[in-house]
Structures are given as C-alpha cells and as structure tokens.
PDB file of C-alpha atoms in Angstrom:
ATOM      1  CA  UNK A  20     125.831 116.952 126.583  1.00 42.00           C
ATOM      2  CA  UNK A  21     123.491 119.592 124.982  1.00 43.00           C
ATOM      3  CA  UNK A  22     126.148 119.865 122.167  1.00 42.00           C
ATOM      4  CA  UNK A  23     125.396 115.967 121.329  1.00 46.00           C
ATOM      5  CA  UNK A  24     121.240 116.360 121.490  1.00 42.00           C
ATOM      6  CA  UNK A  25     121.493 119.456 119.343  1.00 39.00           C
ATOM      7  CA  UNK A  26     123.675 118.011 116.286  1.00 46.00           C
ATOM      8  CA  UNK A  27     121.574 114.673 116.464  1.00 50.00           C
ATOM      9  CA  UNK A  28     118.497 116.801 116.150  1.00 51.00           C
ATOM     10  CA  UNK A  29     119.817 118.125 113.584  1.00 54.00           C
ATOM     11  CA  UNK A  30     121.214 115.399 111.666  1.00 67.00           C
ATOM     12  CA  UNK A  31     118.144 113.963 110.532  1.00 87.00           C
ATOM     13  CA  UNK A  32     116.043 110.715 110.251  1.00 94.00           C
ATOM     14  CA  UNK A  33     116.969 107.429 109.006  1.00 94.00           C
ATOM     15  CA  UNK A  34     113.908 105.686 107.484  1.00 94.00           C
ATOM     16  CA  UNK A  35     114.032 102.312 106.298  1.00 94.00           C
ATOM     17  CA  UNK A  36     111.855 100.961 103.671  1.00 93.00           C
ATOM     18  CA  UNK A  37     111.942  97.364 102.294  1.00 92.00           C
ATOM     19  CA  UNK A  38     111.562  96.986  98.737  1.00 90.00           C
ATOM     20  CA  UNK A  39     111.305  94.281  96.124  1.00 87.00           C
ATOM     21  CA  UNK A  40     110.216  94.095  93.198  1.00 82.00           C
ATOM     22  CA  UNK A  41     106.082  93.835  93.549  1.00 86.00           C
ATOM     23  CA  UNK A  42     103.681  96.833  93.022  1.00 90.00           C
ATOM     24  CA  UNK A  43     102.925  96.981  96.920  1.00 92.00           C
ATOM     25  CA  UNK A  44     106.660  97.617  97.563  1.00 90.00           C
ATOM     26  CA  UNK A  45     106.280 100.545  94.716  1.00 91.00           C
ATOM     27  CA  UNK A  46     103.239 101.935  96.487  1.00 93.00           C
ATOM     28  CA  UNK A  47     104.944 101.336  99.855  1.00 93.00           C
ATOM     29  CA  UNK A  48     108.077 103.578  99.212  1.00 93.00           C
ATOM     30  CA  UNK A  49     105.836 106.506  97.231  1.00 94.00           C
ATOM     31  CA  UNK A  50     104.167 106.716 100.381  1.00 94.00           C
ATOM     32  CA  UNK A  51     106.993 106.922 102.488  1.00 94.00           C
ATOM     33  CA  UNK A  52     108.286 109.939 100.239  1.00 93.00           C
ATOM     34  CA  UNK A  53     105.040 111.711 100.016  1.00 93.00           C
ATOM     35  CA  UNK A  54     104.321 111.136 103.715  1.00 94.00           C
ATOM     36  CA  UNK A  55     107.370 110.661 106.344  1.00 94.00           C
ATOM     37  CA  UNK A  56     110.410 111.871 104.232  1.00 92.00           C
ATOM     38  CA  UNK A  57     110.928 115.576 104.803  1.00 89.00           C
ATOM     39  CA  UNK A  58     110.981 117.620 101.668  1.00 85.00           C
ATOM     40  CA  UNK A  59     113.579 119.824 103.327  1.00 89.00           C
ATOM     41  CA  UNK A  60     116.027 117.391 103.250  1.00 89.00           C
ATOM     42  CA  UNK A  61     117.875 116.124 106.464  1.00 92.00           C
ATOM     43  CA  UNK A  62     116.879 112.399 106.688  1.00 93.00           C
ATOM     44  CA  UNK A  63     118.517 109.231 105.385  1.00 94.00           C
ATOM     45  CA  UNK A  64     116.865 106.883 103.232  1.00 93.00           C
ATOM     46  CA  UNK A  65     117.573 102.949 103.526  1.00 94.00           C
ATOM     47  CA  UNK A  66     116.095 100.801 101.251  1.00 93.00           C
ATOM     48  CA  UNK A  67     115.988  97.125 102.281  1.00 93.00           C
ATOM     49  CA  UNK A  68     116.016  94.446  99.519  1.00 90.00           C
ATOM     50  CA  UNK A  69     116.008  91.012 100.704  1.00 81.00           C
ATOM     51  CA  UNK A  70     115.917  87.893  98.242  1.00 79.00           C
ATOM     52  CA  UNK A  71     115.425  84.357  98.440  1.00 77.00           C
ATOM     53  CA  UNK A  72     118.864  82.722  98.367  1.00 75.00           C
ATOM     54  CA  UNK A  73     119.773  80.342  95.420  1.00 73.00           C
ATOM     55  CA  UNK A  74     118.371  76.638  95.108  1.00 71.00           C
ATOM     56  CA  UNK A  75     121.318  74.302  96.353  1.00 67.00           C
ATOM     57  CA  UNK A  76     121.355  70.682  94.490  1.00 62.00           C
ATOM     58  CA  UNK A  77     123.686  67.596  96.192  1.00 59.00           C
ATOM     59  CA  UNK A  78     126.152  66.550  93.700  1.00 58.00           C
ATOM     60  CA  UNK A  79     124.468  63.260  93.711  1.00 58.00           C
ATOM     61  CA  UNK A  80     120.979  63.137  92.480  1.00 55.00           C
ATOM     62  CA  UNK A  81     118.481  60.314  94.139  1.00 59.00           C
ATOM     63  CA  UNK A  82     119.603  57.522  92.081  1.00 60.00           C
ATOM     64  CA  UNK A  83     123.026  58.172  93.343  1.00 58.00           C
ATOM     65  CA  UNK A  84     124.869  59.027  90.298  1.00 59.00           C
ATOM     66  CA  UNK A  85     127.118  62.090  90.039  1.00 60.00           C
ATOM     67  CA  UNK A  86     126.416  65.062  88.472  1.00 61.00           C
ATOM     68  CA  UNK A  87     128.327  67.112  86.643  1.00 67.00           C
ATOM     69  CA  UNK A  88     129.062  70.832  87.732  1.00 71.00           C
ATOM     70  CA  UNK A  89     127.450  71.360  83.649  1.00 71.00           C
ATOM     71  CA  UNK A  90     124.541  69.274  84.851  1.00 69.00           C
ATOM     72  CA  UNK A  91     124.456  71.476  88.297  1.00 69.00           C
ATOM     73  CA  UNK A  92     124.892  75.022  86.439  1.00 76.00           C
ATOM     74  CA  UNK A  93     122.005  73.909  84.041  1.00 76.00           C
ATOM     75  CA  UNK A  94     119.816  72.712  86.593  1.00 74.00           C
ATOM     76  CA  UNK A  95     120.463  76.246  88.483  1.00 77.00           C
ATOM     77  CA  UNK A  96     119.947  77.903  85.350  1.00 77.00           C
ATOM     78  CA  UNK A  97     116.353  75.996  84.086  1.00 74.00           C
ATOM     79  CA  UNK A  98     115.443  77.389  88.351  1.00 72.00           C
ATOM     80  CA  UNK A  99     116.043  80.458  87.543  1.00 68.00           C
ATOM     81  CA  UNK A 100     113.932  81.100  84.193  1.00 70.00           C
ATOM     82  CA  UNK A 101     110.769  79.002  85.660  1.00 65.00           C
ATOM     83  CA  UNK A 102     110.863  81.648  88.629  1.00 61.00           C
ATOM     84  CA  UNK A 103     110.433  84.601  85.905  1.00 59.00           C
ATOM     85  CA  UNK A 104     107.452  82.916  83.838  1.00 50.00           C
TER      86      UNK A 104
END
C-alpha cells in the first residue's frame, strides 16, 4: 500500500484548464503556468476546448419546399462566415 501512495506522489498533477479562443482564456492559462504548474516538471497539463456544435437546418424550409444538400452546405457555409465578422 505505501508502494501505491509513494509513486502517485510522485507522478504528478493533472491540471485542467479550459481554453477557447478569447483573451480571458489566454490570461487564464498564463496564470495557470506562472502560478499552479510546477516548473520542475511532474504534472500533466489538459487543456479543455469546448465549441458550440454546428447549426442543423430541416431539409424542408417553412414554406415546405425541399432543399437541396447545395442549398443546405451554403446555408451552413453563409453561418459560418457571419460568426467570424
């Protein structure tokens, strides 16, 4: 049993950080290095990046006509580019 507690002591941390792509996140994870990491190595570093999942359009738009997997990939495309501006 003292075996186990000595080579998990000695194994090191894991610290997770989440991350995305804001300045807070930036300032968050040069903190964590600066502050909890140990600069004599030993711990684990886990970054967390989560992101909001695609936009999902019906095949049929309200007027009930179908739409085209063109029309779909465009409309997913035109999403993604107004997100950036």
């Amino acid at each position: 049993m003292e075996t186990a507690a000595v080579a998990a002591a000695g194994a090191g941390r894991r610290i997770m950080v989440a991350v995305d792509e804001g300045e807070e996140s930036l300032h968050a994870l040069n903190w964590c290095l600066a502050n909890v990491v140990s600069p004599a190595g030993g711990d684990t570093l886990v970054l967390v990046h989560a992101r909001r999942p695609r936009p999902v359009y019906a095949a049929m738009d309200s007027a009930g006509y179908m739409m085209t997997s063109d029309v779909l990939a465009r409309t997913t495309t035109m999403g993604m580019t107004m997100r950036r501006v």
